[in-house]
Amino acid sequence: MSKQLQFKLVLLGESAVGKSSLVLRFVKDQFDDYRESTIGAAFLTQTVSLEDGTSVKFEIWDTAGQERYKSLAPMYYRSAACAICVYDITQSASLEKAKSWIRELQRQADPSIVIALCGNKADLAARRQVSQEEAQKFAEEEGLMWCETSAKTGEGVNDIFDRIAHKLPQVAPPQAQRGAAAAKGPGGAGKSVDLNKQGGAGATGPEGCNC
Amino acid sequence: MDEEYDAIVLGTGLTECILSGLLSVDGKKVLHIDRNDYYGGESASLNLTQLYRKFRPDATPPTDLGRDRDYALDQIPKFIFASGGMTDLLVHTDVTRYLEFKQISGSYVYREGRVNKVPSTEMEALRSPLMGLFEKRRARNFFVYVQNWKEEDPATHQGLDLTKVPMRDVYTKFGLEAGTQDFIGHAMALYLHDEYKTKPAKETIQRIVQYSQSMARYGKSPYIYPMYGLGELPQAFSRLSAVYGGTYMLDKHVDEVLTDPETGKFIGVRSGEETVKAKLVIGDPSYFGAGEMQEGQKMRVIEEGKVVRAICILKHPIPGTEDVDSLQIIIPQNQVNRQNDIYIALLSHAQGVSANGVYIAIVSTVVETSVPERELLPGLNLLGPILDKFVSVSPLYTPTTTGVEDNIYITRSYDATSHLETVVADVRDVWKRVTGEELKLTKKEVEVQE
Ligand SMILES: Cc1cc2nc3c(=O)[nH]c(=O)nc-3n(C[C@H](O)[C@H](O)[C@H](O)COP(=O)(O)OP(=O)(O)OC[C@H]3O[C@@H](n4cnc5c(N)ncnc54)[C@H](O)[C@@H]3O)c2cc1C
Ligand SMILES: Nc1nc2c(ncn2[C@@H]2O[C@H](COP(=O)(O)OP(=O)(O)OP(=O)(O)O)[C@@H](O)[C@H]2O)c(=O)[nH]1
Ligand SMILES: [Mg+2]
């Protein structure tokens, strides 16, 4: 049987840089010109198949707007295998914000996390404030992947997820790989329990007593 | 901040985050504020730097304890019943998808100077030194009675109306010894003191059933625990709230809770120059004058007692416990001449709360004397050599009114119990005060796409 890997991927970046739009393009190949700030989209998944038959399933977390007032919970990126830090090429301040997320990840996340710096809205090159050279140089210095994308035209979107999918199986430690039976905890000590099994909690009647 | 909200929630402790999440899911427009720049308030789990900042601001953490970010130390030690109100909330709101749970590996009870495992199977009960042979027979009769008891079926009552008869009389009927009573009332029904014996037996019986069901769920103990500390719980519920449109502002000081001078009803909150309005406010006691009443301010919360807690750092498991990576030990009050039980909660690297080889024991009890730390000694003495110890005494606050009159709804402090069921009870209570209805948990589908 071919290998199946699952990874948690988080998106970070200033509000309105196009995080949700990138996910929408990648998962559904759609774009929405008047997209509202993210509400309700908690969790999306998408699978990338590699040439060797391995399939890489992304469990994609969007910020749900919690970053707006510097209020993103650390839980959000704690066990992430990869992060895409997004900036808007027409807003130089958004690159500074992306850089500050990268520093936060370097401090708090697992050292093996794969980080991609992503300049979105490449279709608006006429209004460009962030040069390719500047962003690329920063990415190289910090050892990050880098790309420019347009969620609107689709340019570069599949490409960056593809590059991450190829890199992850080589670098992610076993516990970051949420494969079918992989234990996620440090060193995998002790099995995790699944609360959703057995038809939900409290389903056991009094006859469940085995004292 | 000039919009108007349905509800403002103050403080991101677990109770507040659950309520915020439930309100947002219910379609309410929620603004959630915390004065700290981190989630969780009292329910936050601390890394070493944060622990030192809180307890010893002038010292730096030792370097031989491993990496800072390996630590997630709870300030309030509690576990989750594998089958109880908290698991219901987690499952029905679907926040389980943000969390990972581990089983707590053992449940122990202190008896006559020794630590004994609470039997989890009939085989263990059979071998347990907790009871003699005849007492086991009597206990068995009692447990069979408990298991079969159904409120609506008088045939199972054996002539006892448990809604009226005190628990003491039920023990007498089954002829159970004092030690067995201690065990049942404190290690299974998890009462902190003996008052329950004078109260109608029904609640005790229900608690025993809950304990047994939780025990039956995964086997080793009735408890589960979230990886990386209890502080993950408020964060997970805050995400639920945000996903349903809740707005979050951390690091935001609340200077004033504004009320209408005529009616006394809630208007909004002021932070510096900004004012934000809402129909109602929900918050933890610290936002309503707990500990630092200002002159002329309405008294909204009162102190009900104090809990003393000691976070102890060990480099070994607790002696006499089969070296398990996590456990609870209950020291029933009678065993050590107290009015309230002493609890020990042990966690370690397996739950992602400490570096490899480091164990964290939290000893706690309700304060009865003027030297609280000394009251913990029977617990501290069971731990073996203690590398370091951080002691705190926390007042327990409770609101003076229901909040229905002024739309100011205040939650309770986190109590001395060893589990989160009282938090769930508080959530249900506040929900009912706010909405006028019982909390109904209906599973909502969050957008999931393959
Ligand atoms: C901490 C603790 C928790 C307990 N929780 C529960 C509980 O939740 N539910 C519960 O039912 N009991 C419970 N018990 C009682 C426990 O099941 C009995 O102590 C156990 O069955 C051992 O009984 P015994 O053989 O020592 O007793 P005895 O009373 O000496 O046994 C009497 C006779 O009954 C037979 N017998 C014993 N158990 C059974 C059985 N299950 N089925 C058929 N025959 C049997 C024995 O072989 C023997 O012939 C608990 C006991 C303890 C100490
Ligand atoms: N021209 C252009 N517009 C884009 C692109 N990507 C996103 N947008 C637009 O930018 C706006 C914000 O996009 P979102 O995807 O909602 O941004 P976000 O980062 O998820 O924002 P928050 O959810 O508020 O954090 C929307 O109006 C999008 O239509 C792009 O590549 N090109
Ligand atoms: Mg978005």
CSV table of N, CA and C in Angstrom, one decimal, chain A residues 121 169 177 207:
chain,number,residue,atom,x,y,z
A,121,LYS,N,-1.1,38.3,-3.9
A,121,LYS,CA,-1.7,39.4,-4.8
A,121,LYS,C,-0.7,39.8,-5.8
A,169,PRO,N,8.0,15.2,4.1
A,169,PRO,CA,8.3,13.8,4.5
A,169,PRO,C,9.8,13.7,4.8
A,177,GLN,N,4.0,13.9,12.1
A,177,GLN,CA,3.3,13.2,11.0
A,177,GLN,C,2.1,12.5,11.6
A,207,GLU,N,-24.3,-0.3,33.3
A,207,GLU,CA,-23.7,-1.6,33.2
A,207,GLU,C,-22.3,-1.5,32.7
